Amino acid sequence: MLKKLASMISGSKADYVDIRYEVKKETSAVLAGTDLKKAGSNSTDGFVVRSLNNGGFSAVTVTREEDVPEAIRLAIEGADAMSGEGKVVKMAPVEPAQDWVEPELEIDPATIALEEKIKLLRKYNDLMLSVAEIANTNMGYSEVDREKFFVSSEGASIRERICTVSISGEAIARRDNLTQNIRVAVGGASGFKSLLNRDEVFLKRAKLAKELLDAEPVKAGTYDVIINPGLTGTFIHEAFGHFSEADIIENNPPLRARMAMDSRIGSDVVNIIADTTIPDQVGFYKYDDEGTPVRKVSLMTKGVLTGRLHSRRTAAEFNEPVSGHAVAEDHRYEPIVRMGMIYLDKGKKTFDELLTQLGDGLYICDGKGGQTSGENFTFGAQYGYVVKAGEIKGMIRDINIMGNMFTTMKNIEAVDDQIRFSERGGCGKGQLNIKSGYGGPSVLIRSMVIGGV
C-alpha cells in the first residue's frame, strides 16, 4: 500500500502533498443489566489527501481508491484557491521518516473470538450485580484497531498500527428513592491481557456505589481539598490541556499572550508533561497523522510554561518546535492538534503527608463529567470524604468543583509521589472521541469552590 500511495502522489505539481490511507476496525458489545443490547464488528477505510501550494492549504477525503486521483487534483486546486486568502500557511520542517510500527500487544484482541469478549464482559457485569443494593449496570466492551499508511511528497513513508481495548461502564445502586452510580474502566493499549483478572476492580467500584447510599450530600462552600489521581487527570486534561494545544489559542490574542512561553501559570510544584511515547498507555503512538514523530513535551516546569502541542502548521505559526500532536479521529478527517497522554508529574510527598498538610478539608475522587468555558471550569466528582485533622472521615456525595484554571494552578500547594494513568481516555475536541489519556498523582489545592446543598 505504501508504494501505491507514493505512486498516486508522484508528479503532483504542488509545494507539498501527503496522503493517508487508514483502515479502522471496531468491535463492541453493550450490556444493560443482563441484557445484551448489541454486539458485533465493523470495518471502514478511506483516504485523506492534503496539499500546500503557494501559501494555500487544502484537504480532501474520499472512501474509494478510484477517487483518489480526483481528490489529489481537488486538494491542489483548493490550495491554489486559498493562496492569497488570509494568512500564508507554512509547515515547519520535519525529517521524513520511513518506518513500520507494530504494537507490542500482550494477546492481540484480533485473535480472541467475539463470544469470549462477551463472556468476559458478562463476568465482570455479574460480579457488580452480585453486590447488595446494586440495582442495575450499564457495561460495554470496546476495541478500536487503526492501521495507518502515510506517504508525503517529502519522502515520508510510514505504516503504523494502534490498538486499544476497554471494558467500562457504571454500577447503579438504589435504596428507596435514592440512586447513586460509580463508573468503572479497565484497558489500555497493551492488548487483551489488560482486561483479564480484573475482578477486584469491578467489585471495589460496585461496593463504592453501595456505600454512596449512606453518604451525606456535601455542603456548598470553599474548601481546602485533596483530589485523587482520577480527578487530577480530568482537571489537567480539561482545564489546562486544551490551552496547551496551539490551535486553541492561535486566534485568541488575549489568551495567546497569557499563555506565552516562560509565563508563570502555576505554583512551583506544578510540572505538566505530554508524553504519548509511554508504552501500553491509552493515547500511545509513534507518529502523528502528518508523519511527525511524537516527542515528550514538558508543558509546564515548576509552574512556568515551557512547551506547547503543535502540528507542523502551528509550529511554523508560533515559531516553536514541532511536537507530533496532529491527530485525526479516522480517515474521515484531516488532523488537528490533539493531546495524546497528558499528566501532572509526581512530587516527593506521601499521601499521608498530604493529609497531614491538609488538616481539615475534603478528599475528592474521580471525575464525573463537566465543562469548561474559557479559563473557567466545572467538574463533577463521583465521591469524596470529609477530612478532619488529617484523617479521612465520613463519605460525601453530589460533589461539583468549580474554579478558574489560572487561579487554581497557583493554589496547588503539594503533590504526592504516586502517579496513576487512566485506562480509558477520550476527547471530543473538534471531532468525535479519540483515545487520549491522562493521569497524575493526588494533589492538595487550597480554596476550591465546591457546589452542593
Short mmCIF file of C-alpha atoms in Angstrom, two decimals:
data_model
loop_
_atom_site.label_atom_id
_atom_site.label_comp_id
_atom_site.label_asym_id
_atom_site.label_seq_id
_atom_site.Cartn_x
_atom_site.Cartn_y
_atom_site.Cartn_z
CA MET A 1 0.00 0.00 0.00
CA LEU A 2 2.82 2.46 0.77
CA LYS A 3 4.25 2.04 -2.74
CA LYS A 4 0.79 2.51 -4.22
CA LEU A 5 0.24 5.72 -2.24
CA ALA A 6 3.66 7.04 -3.30
CA SER A 7 2.77 6.33 -6.91
CA MET A 8 -0.54 8.17 -6.52
CA ILE A 9 1.07 11.45 -5.43
CA SER A 10 4.21 11.24 -7.56
CA GLY A 11 4.35 14.01 -10.10
CA SER A 12 1.84 16.19 -8.20
CA LYS A 13 2.56 19.80 -9.07
CA ALA A 14 2.37 21.44 -5.66
CA ASP A 15 4.79 22.60 -2.99
CA TYR A 16 3.68 19.72 -0.78
CA VAL A 17 1.25 16.80 -0.94
CA ASP A 18 0.58 13.99 1.51
CA ILE A 19 -1.87 11.11 1.55
CA ARG A 20 -3.07 8.98 4.46
CA TYR A 21 -4.92 5.71 4.00
CA GLU A 22 -6.49 4.23 7.08
CA VAL A 23 -8.38 1.07 7.97
CA LYS A 24 -10.36 1.25 11.21
CA LYS A 25 -11.82 -1.91 12.73
CA GLU A 26 -14.17 -1.60 15.70
CA THR A 27 -15.61 -4.31 17.90
CA SER A 28 -18.16 -3.60 20.62
CA ALA A 29 -20.64 -5.24 22.94
CA VAL A 30 -23.14 -3.47 25.21
CA LEU A 31 -24.97 -4.79 28.26
CA ALA A 32 -27.86 -3.04 30.03
CA GLY A 33 -28.24 -5.03 33.21
CA THR A 34 -28.07 -8.62 31.99
CA ASP A 35 -29.49 -7.84 28.55
CA LEU A 36 -27.08 -7.87 25.60
CA LYS A 37 -28.17 -4.83 23.60
CA LYS A 38 -25.64 -5.09 20.78
CA ALA A 39 -22.53 -6.96 19.75
CA GLY A 40 -20.51 -7.01 16.57
CA SER A 41 -17.65 -5.68 14.50
CA ASN A 42 -17.32 -3.35 11.56
CA SER A 43 -14.51 -2.07 9.37
CA THR A 44 -14.23 1.20 7.46
CA ASP A 45 -11.43 2.68 5.38
CA GLY A 46 -10.63 5.75 3.37
CA PHE A 47 -8.11 8.32 2.20
CA VAL A 48 -7.18 11.86 3.24
CA VAL A 49 -5.23 14.00 0.77
CA ARG A 50 -3.65 17.31 1.82
CA SER A 51 -1.87 19.90 -0.29
CA LEU A 52 0.12 23.05 0.41
CA ASN A 53 0.78 25.33 -2.55
CA ASN A 54 1.79 29.00 -2.75
CA GLY A 55 0.80 29.55 0.87
CA GLY A 56 -2.64 28.00 0.48
CA PHE A 57 -3.71 24.77 2.15
CA SER A 58 -6.49 22.28 1.40
CA ALA A 59 -7.61 18.76 2.32
CA VAL A 60 -9.99 16.29 0.66
CA THR A 61 -11.30 12.96 1.98
CA VAL A 62 -12.61 10.04 -0.10
CA THR A 63 -13.55 6.44 0.64
CA ARG A 64 -12.90 4.79 -2.74
CA GLU A 65 -9.45 4.19 -4.18
CA GLU A 66 -10.60 5.10 -7.68
CA ASP A 67 -11.50 8.58 -6.42
CA VAL A 68 -8.00 9.35 -5.13
CA PRO A 69 -6.63 10.95 -8.35
CA GLU A 70 -9.57 13.35 -8.37
CA ALA A 71 -9.07 14.04 -4.66
CA ILE A 72 -5.42 14.94 -5.30
CA ARG A 73 -6.45 17.30 -8.09
CA LEU A 74 -9.11 18.94 -5.91
CA ALA A 75 -6.73 19.31 -2.97
CA ILE A 76 -4.16 21.10 -5.13
CA GLU A 77 -6.83 23.29 -6.72
CA GLY A 78 -8.21 24.06 -3.26
CA ALA A 79 -4.76 25.08 -2.03
CA ASP A 80 -4.34 27.34 -5.06
CA ALA A 81 -7.74 28.89 -4.41
CA MET A 82 -6.78 29.60 -0.79
CA SER A 83 -3.47 31.15 -1.82
CA GLY A 84 -3.54 34.84 -1.00
CA GLU A 85 -6.61 34.45 1.21
CA GLY A 86 -5.74 35.37 4.80
CA LYS A 87 -2.56 34.07 6.42
CA VAL A 88 0.15 32.42 4.38
CA VAL A 89 0.26 28.80 5.54
CA LYS A 90 3.67 27.33 6.25
CA MET A 91 4.73 23.94 7.57
CA ALA A 92 7.63 23.54 9.98
CA PRO A 93 10.33 21.23 8.59
CA VAL A 94 10.36 17.58 9.65
CA GLU A 95 12.86 14.92 8.65
CA PRO A 96 10.83 12.45 6.56
CA ALA A 97 10.65 9.05 8.23
CA GLN A 98 10.44 5.58 6.72
CA ASP A 99 9.09 3.19 9.32
CA TRP A 100 6.74 0.29 10.03
CA VAL A 101 5.37 0.25 13.58
CA GLU A 102 3.57 -2.74 15.09
CA PRO A 103 2.27 -2.55 18.68
CA GLU A 104 3.74 -4.94 21.24
CA LEU A 105 0.47 -6.50 22.38
CA GLU A 106 0.10 -8.97 25.23
CA ILE A 107 -2.57 -11.06 23.49
CA ASP A 108 -3.74 -9.42 20.28
CA PRO A 109 -7.51 -8.76 20.62
CA ALA A 110 -7.89 -9.76 16.97
CA THR A 111 -7.08 -13.35 17.98
CA ILE A 112 -9.92 -13.53 20.53
CA ALA A 113 -13.40 -14.57 19.41
CA LEU A 114 -16.25 -12.12 19.98
CA GLU A 115 -18.01 -14.74 22.11
CA GLU A 116 -15.04 -14.78 24.52
CA LYS A 117 -15.08 -10.99 24.76
CA ILE A 118 -18.80 -11.03 25.59
CA LYS A 119 -18.21 -13.79 28.15
CA LEU A 120 -15.59 -11.67 29.93
CA LEU A 121 -17.88 -8.63 29.84
CA ARG A 122 -20.70 -10.66 31.38
CA LYS A 123 -18.39 -11.98 34.09
CA TYR A 124 -17.49 -8.50 35.31
CA ASN A 125 -21.08 -7.32 34.92
CA ASP A 126 -22.38 -10.22 37.04
CA LEU A 127 -19.75 -9.52 39.70
CA MET A 128 -21.05 -5.99 40.14
CA LEU A 129 -24.69 -7.12 40.16
CA SER A 130 -23.82 -9.58 42.93
CA VAL A 131 -23.14 -6.71 45.35
CA ALA A 132 -26.09 -5.90 47.61
CA GLU A 133 -28.19 -2.89 46.53
CA ILE A 134 -26.67 -2.75 43.05
CA ALA A 135 -29.90 -2.43 41.10
CA ASN A 136 -28.55 -2.12 37.58
CA THR A 137 -25.48 -1.80 35.40
CA ASN A 138 -24.53 -0.36 32.03
CA MET A 139 -21.41 -2.00 30.64
CA GLY A 140 -19.56 -2.15 27.35
CA TYR A 141 -16.63 -3.77 25.60
CA SER A 142 -14.78 -1.55 23.13
CA GLU A 143 -11.93 -2.38 20.75
CA VAL A 144 -10.51 0.04 18.19
CA ASP A 145 -7.81 -1.11 15.78
CA ARG A 146 -6.37 1.54 13.43
CA GLU A 147 -3.86 0.76 10.70
CA LYS A 148 -2.49 3.88 9.03
CA PHE A 149 -0.38 4.29 5.90
CA PHE A 150 1.17 7.74 5.37
CA VAL A 151 3.19 8.98 2.40
CA SER A 152 4.34 12.53 1.60
CA SER A 153 5.99 14.26 -1.33
CA GLU A 154 8.92 14.96 1.02
CA GLY A 155 9.70 11.24 1.19
CA ALA A 156 7.91 10.10 4.36
CA SER A 157 6.63 6.51 4.21
CA ILE A 158 5.08 5.23 7.44
CA ARG A 159 2.85 2.34 8.41
CA GLU A 160 1.59 2.19 11.99
CA ARG A 161 -0.98 0.09 13.79
CA ILE A 162 -2.62 1.29 17.01
CA CYS A 163 -4.92 -0.93 19.07
CA THR A 164 -6.86 -0.02 22.23
CA VAL A 165 -9.31 -2.10 24.27
CA SER A 166 -11.52 -1.39 27.26
CA ILE A 167 -14.34 -2.70 29.38
CA SER A 168 -16.17 0.17 31.01
CA GLY A 169 -19.49 1.30 32.36
CA GLU A 170 -21.26 2.02 35.62
CA ALA A 171 -22.74 0.31 38.65
CA ILE A 172 -26.05 1.80 39.82
CA ALA A 173 -27.06 1.46 43.47
CA ARG A 174 -30.61 2.09 44.66
CA ARG A 175 -32.32 2.30 48.04
CA ASP A 176 -35.91 3.51 48.11
CA ASN A 177 -35.87 6.76 46.08
CA LEU A 178 -32.11 7.34 46.30
CA THR A 179 -29.96 6.32 43.33
CA GLN A 180 -26.17 6.59 43.12
CA ASN A 181 -23.70 5.43 40.48
CA ILE A 182 -19.98 4.81 40.13
CA ARG A 183 -18.07 4.49 36.87
CA VAL A 184 -15.52 1.80 36.13
CA ALA A 185 -12.99 1.24 33.33
CA VAL A 186 -10.10 -1.10 32.62
CA GLY A 187 -8.00 -1.44 29.49
CA GLY A 188 -5.30 0.34 27.55
CA ALA A 189 -3.07 -0.11 24.53
CA SER A 190 -1.12 -3.16 25.70
CA GLY A 191 -3.51 -5.82 24.41
CA PHE A 192 -6.33 -8.05 25.63
CA LYS A 193 -4.35 -9.18 28.68
CA SER A 194 -5.02 -5.79 30.31
CA LEU A 195 -8.67 -6.85 30.63
CA LEU A 196 -8.01 -10.19 32.33
CA ASN A 197 -8.07 -10.89 36.08
CA ARG A 198 -9.59 -7.52 36.96
CA ASP A 199 -12.34 -8.86 39.27
CA GLU A 200 -11.16 -6.78 42.22
CA VAL A 201 -11.56 -3.52 40.29
CA PHE A 202 -15.19 -4.19 39.39
CA LEU A 203 -16.13 -5.41 42.88
CA LYS A 204 -14.50 -2.40 44.51
CA ARG A 205 -16.31 0.05 42.25
CA ALA A 206 -19.67 -1.64 42.84
CA LYS A 207 -19.12 -1.51 46.61
CA LEU A 208 -18.34 2.21 46.34
CA ALA A 209 -21.70 2.75 44.63
CA LYS A 210 -23.42 0.91 47.50
CA GLU A 211 -21.52 2.98 50.09
CA LEU A 212 -22.71 6.19 48.43
CA LEU A 213 -26.24 5.32 49.54
CA ASP A 214 -25.10 6.09 53.11
CA ALA A 215 -23.04 9.16 52.20
CA GLU A 216 -24.07 12.70 53.09
CA PRO A 217 -24.54 15.34 50.36
CA VAL A 218 -21.63 17.76 50.51
CA LYS A 219 -22.36 21.24 51.83
CA ALA A 220 -21.58 24.00 49.36
CA GLY A 221 -18.67 26.23 50.25
CA THR A 222 -14.98 26.96 49.78
CA TYR A 223 -12.70 24.18 50.99
CA ASP A 224 -9.10 23.10 51.02
CA VAL A 225 -9.12 19.79 49.15
CA ILE A 226 -7.09 16.82 48.03
CA ILE A 227 -8.10 15.46 44.64
CA ASN A 228 -7.19 11.88 43.75
CA PRO A 229 -5.32 10.83 40.57
CA GLY A 230 -8.55 10.15 38.66
CA LEU A 231 -9.76 13.70 39.21
CA THR A 232 -6.28 15.19 38.74
CA GLY A 233 -6.12 13.69 35.25
CA THR A 234 -9.53 15.08 34.31
CA PHE A 235 -8.59 18.53 35.61
CA ILE A 236 -5.24 18.64 33.83
CA HIS A 237 -6.75 17.47 30.52
CA GLU A 238 -9.84 19.68 30.50
CA ALA A 239 -8.85 22.83 32.40
CA PHE A 240 -5.24 23.19 31.24
CA GLY A 241 -4.56 20.70 28.47
CA HIS A 242 -6.65 22.32 25.76
CA PHE A 243 -4.88 25.64 26.34
CA SER A 244 -1.63 23.82 25.54
CA GLU A 245 -2.97 22.99 22.05
CA ALA A 246 -1.65 25.71 19.76
CA ASP A 247 -4.70 25.92 17.51
CA ILE A 248 -6.96 26.67 20.51
CA ILE A 249 -5.14 29.89 21.41
CA GLU A 250 -3.83 30.77 17.94
CA ASN A 251 -6.57 33.26 17.07
CA ASN A 252 -7.31 34.46 20.61
CA PRO A 253 -4.80 37.31 21.22
CA PRO A 254 -5.52 37.83 24.96
CA LEU A 255 -5.26 34.12 25.73
CA ARG A 256 -2.24 33.71 23.46
CA ALA A 257 -0.48 36.49 25.37
CA ARG A 258 -1.36 34.92 28.69
CA MET A 259 -0.08 31.53 27.51
CA ALA A 260 3.22 32.91 26.19
CA MET A 261 6.34 30.85 26.82
CA ASP A 262 8.01 31.48 30.20
CA SER A 263 4.75 32.79 31.68
CA ARG A 264 4.06 31.72 35.25
CA ILE A 265 0.85 29.72 35.27
CA GLY A 266 1.04 27.56 38.39
CA SER A 267 2.83 27.14 41.69
CA ASP A 268 6.37 25.79 41.99
CA VAL A 269 5.17 22.19 42.48
CA VAL A 270 3.28 22.05 39.17
CA ASN A 271 5.04 20.08 36.42
CA ILE A 272 2.85 19.03 33.49
CA ILE A 273 4.04 16.64 30.80
CA ALA A 274 2.62 15.44 27.48
CA ASP A 275 4.17 12.08 26.65
CA THR A 276 2.45 9.94 24.05
CA THR A 277 5.51 7.68 23.84
CA ILE A 278 4.68 5.86 27.11
CA PRO A 279 4.16 2.21 26.10
CA ASP A 280 0.82 0.50 26.78
CA GLN A 281 -0.99 3.69 27.75
CA VAL A 282 -4.16 4.99 26.14
CA GLY A 283 -3.16 7.57 23.53
CA PHE A 284 0.14 5.88 22.62
CA TYR A 285 1.50 6.31 19.09
CA LYS A 286 4.91 6.81 17.49
CA TYR A 287 3.96 9.08 14.56
CA ASP A 288 1.10 11.53 14.31
CA ASP A 289 -1.24 11.73 11.32
CA GLU A 290 1.05 14.00 9.32
CA GLY A 291 4.07 11.76 9.76
CA THR A 292 5.81 13.67 12.55
CA PRO A 293 7.49 11.57 15.25
CA VAL A 294 5.89 12.38 18.59
CA ARG A 295 8.12 13.54 21.42
CA LYS A 296 7.81 14.09 25.14
CA VAL A 297 6.92 17.72 25.85
CA SER A 298 7.36 19.46 29.20
CA LEU A 299 4.40 21.82 29.06
CA MET A 300 4.91 23.37 32.48
CA THR A 301 8.02 23.24 34.66
CA LYS A 302 7.83 24.45 38.27
CA GLY A 303 4.73 26.42 37.34
CA VAL A 304 6.26 28.11 34.29
CA LEU A 305 5.03 27.44 30.74
CA THR A 306 7.82 25.66 28.87
CA GLY A 307 6.17 23.82 25.97
CA ARG A 308 3.20 23.56 23.64
CA LEU A 309 1.49 20.96 21.46
CA HIS A 310 1.77 21.54 17.72
CA SER A 311 1.01 20.44 14.22
CA ARG A 312 3.54 21.35 11.55
CA ARG A 313 1.40 24.33 10.58
CA THR A 314 1.02 25.74 14.10
CA ALA A 315 4.70 25.13 14.87
CA ALA A 316 5.56 27.36 11.91
CA GLU A 317 2.96 29.93 13.01
CA PHE A 318 4.36 30.12 16.57
CA ASN A 319 7.99 29.61 15.51
CA GLU A 320 8.23 26.77 18.02
CA PRO A 321 9.41 23.14 17.74
CA VAL A 322 7.09 20.55 16.23
CA SER A 323 5.79 18.03 18.75
CA GLY A 324 3.92 15.37 16.76
CA HIS A 325 0.41 16.13 18.02
CA ALA A 326 -1.59 16.45 14.77
CA VAL A 327 -4.16 13.67 15.09
CA ALA A 328 -7.40 12.76 13.32
CA GLU A 329 -10.15 10.53 14.63
CA ASP A 330 -10.03 8.43 11.46
CA HIS A 331 -9.99 8.58 7.65
CA ARG A 332 -12.95 10.99 7.55
CA TYR A 333 -10.93 13.86 8.97
CA GLU A 334 -7.76 15.82 8.45
CA PRO A 335 -5.60 16.02 11.59
CA ILE A 336 -5.87 18.79 14.17
CA VAL A 337 -3.79 19.47 17.28
CA ARG A 338 -4.75 16.92 19.95
CA MET A 339 -3.45 15.70 23.28
CA GLY A 340 -2.24 12.11 23.43
CA MET A 341 -1.19 11.42 27.03
CA ILE A 342 -1.05 14.39 29.41
CA TYR A 343 -0.33 14.22 33.11
CA LEU A 344 0.75 16.13 36.18
CA ASP A 345 4.12 14.80 37.28
CA LYS A 346 4.60 13.33 40.74
CA GLY A 347 6.08 15.14 43.71
CA LYS A 348 8.03 13.96 46.74
CA LYS A 349 5.39 13.80 49.48
CA THR A 350 3.48 10.70 50.52
CA PHE A 351 -0.31 10.68 50.50
CA ASP A 352 -0.32 10.62 54.33
CA GLU A 353 1.86 13.74 54.34
CA LEU A 354 -0.68 15.42 52.06
CA LEU A 355 -3.46 14.56 54.53
CA THR A 356 -1.46 15.99 57.43
CA GLN A 357 -0.71 19.16 55.47
CA LEU A 358 -4.39 19.49 54.51
CA GLY A 359 -5.61 19.33 58.10
CA ASP A 360 -9.33 19.96 57.67
CA GLY A 361 -10.97 19.79 54.26
CA LEU A 362 -12.25 17.33 51.67
CA TYR A 363 -10.76 14.38 49.81
CA ILE A 364 -12.47 14.28 46.38
CA CYS A 365 -12.26 11.37 43.98
CA ASP A 366 -12.69 10.60 40.28
CA GLY A 367 -14.19 12.81 37.61
CA LYS A 368 -17.84 12.67 36.59
CA GLY A 369 -18.39 14.84 33.57
CA GLY A 370 -18.05 18.59 33.43
CA GLN A 371 -17.42 21.51 31.14
CA THR A 372 -15.09 24.42 30.56
CA SER A 373 -15.84 27.95 29.43
CA GLY A 374 -12.60 29.68 28.54
CA GLU A 375 -10.42 29.62 31.63
CA ASN A 376 -13.29 28.62 33.96
CA PHE A 377 -14.27 25.03 34.69
CA THR A 378 -16.93 22.95 36.40
CA PHE A 379 -16.45 19.23 37.08
CA GLY A 380 -18.43 16.63 38.91
CA ALA A 381 -16.75 14.17 41.27
CA GLN A 382 -18.00 10.65 41.81
CA TYR A 383 -17.46 10.54 45.57
CA GLY A 384 -15.42 12.02 48.38
CA TYR A 385 -14.72 12.16 52.10
CA VAL A 386 -14.54 14.74 54.87
CA VAL A 387 -11.04 15.12 56.31
CA LYS A 388 -10.61 16.19 59.94
CA ALA A 389 -7.17 16.86 61.45
CA GLY A 390 -5.55 14.88 58.64
CA GLU A 391 -7.79 11.83 59.00
CA ILE A 392 -10.33 10.61 56.43
CA LYS A 393 -13.82 10.52 57.95
CA GLY A 394 -17.35 10.28 56.54
CA MET A 395 -18.19 9.76 52.86
CA ILE A 396 -19.83 12.57 50.84
CA ARG A 397 -21.69 12.65 47.52
CA ASP A 398 -23.26 15.04 44.97
CA ILE A 399 -20.00 16.95 44.56
CA ASN A 400 -19.19 19.61 41.98
CA ILE A 401 -15.96 21.56 41.85
CA MET A 402 -15.61 24.86 40.03
CA GLY A 403 -13.00 27.50 39.54
CA ASN A 404 -10.62 29.42 37.32
CA MET A 405 -7.76 27.48 35.77
CA PHE A 406 -5.11 30.15 36.36
CA THR A 407 -6.16 30.72 39.99
CA THR A 408 -6.42 27.01 40.75
CA MET A 409 -2.99 26.22 39.28
CA LYS A 410 -1.43 28.75 41.65
CA ASN A 411 -3.38 27.32 44.59
CA ILE A 412 -1.80 23.86 44.15
CA GLU A 413 0.26 23.50 47.31
CA ALA A 414 1.53 19.93 47.28
CA VAL A 415 1.68 16.83 45.08
CA ASP A 416 2.19 13.24 46.22
CA ASP A 417 4.61 10.66 44.83
CA GLN A 418 2.27 8.17 43.12
CA ILE A 419 1.08 8.63 39.50
CA ARG A 420 -1.91 6.76 38.11
CA PHE A 421 -2.90 6.87 34.43
CA SER A 422 -6.39 6.49 33.04
CA GLU A 423 -7.14 3.11 31.48
CA ARG A 424 -9.80 4.53 29.20
CA GLY A 425 -9.50 8.02 27.76
CA GLY A 426 -11.15 10.17 25.18
CA CYS A 427 -11.54 13.74 23.97
CA GLY A 428 -14.24 15.31 21.83
CA LYS A 429 -12.43 18.42 20.58
CA GLY A 430 -13.46 19.26 17.02
CA GLN A 431 -14.12 15.66 16.04
CA LEU A 432 -15.58 12.63 17.76
CA ASN A 433 -13.78 10.92 20.62
CA ILE A 434 -10.21 9.77 20.15
CA LYS A 435 -8.26 7.61 22.54
CA SER A 436 -6.39 10.22 24.55
CA GLY A 437 -5.16 9.51 28.07
CA TYR A 438 -4.44 11.48 31.20
CA GLY A 439 -3.21 10.99 34.71
CA GLY A 440 -1.41 12.32 37.73
CA PRO A 441 -0.89 11.95 41.48
CA SER A 442 -3.04 13.15 44.37
CA VAL A 443 -2.92 16.94 44.72
CA LEU A 444 -3.52 19.37 47.59
CA ILE A 445 -5.34 22.53 46.45
CA ARG A 446 -6.29 25.46 48.66
CA SER A 447 -9.57 27.42 48.43
CA MET A 448 -11.55 25.28 46.00
CA VAL A 449 -15.20 26.22 45.44
CA ILE A 450 -17.46 23.21 45.97
CA GLY A 451 -21.08 23.10 44.86
CA GLY A 452 -23.52 21.04 46.88
CA VAL A 453 -26.54 21.58 49.13
#
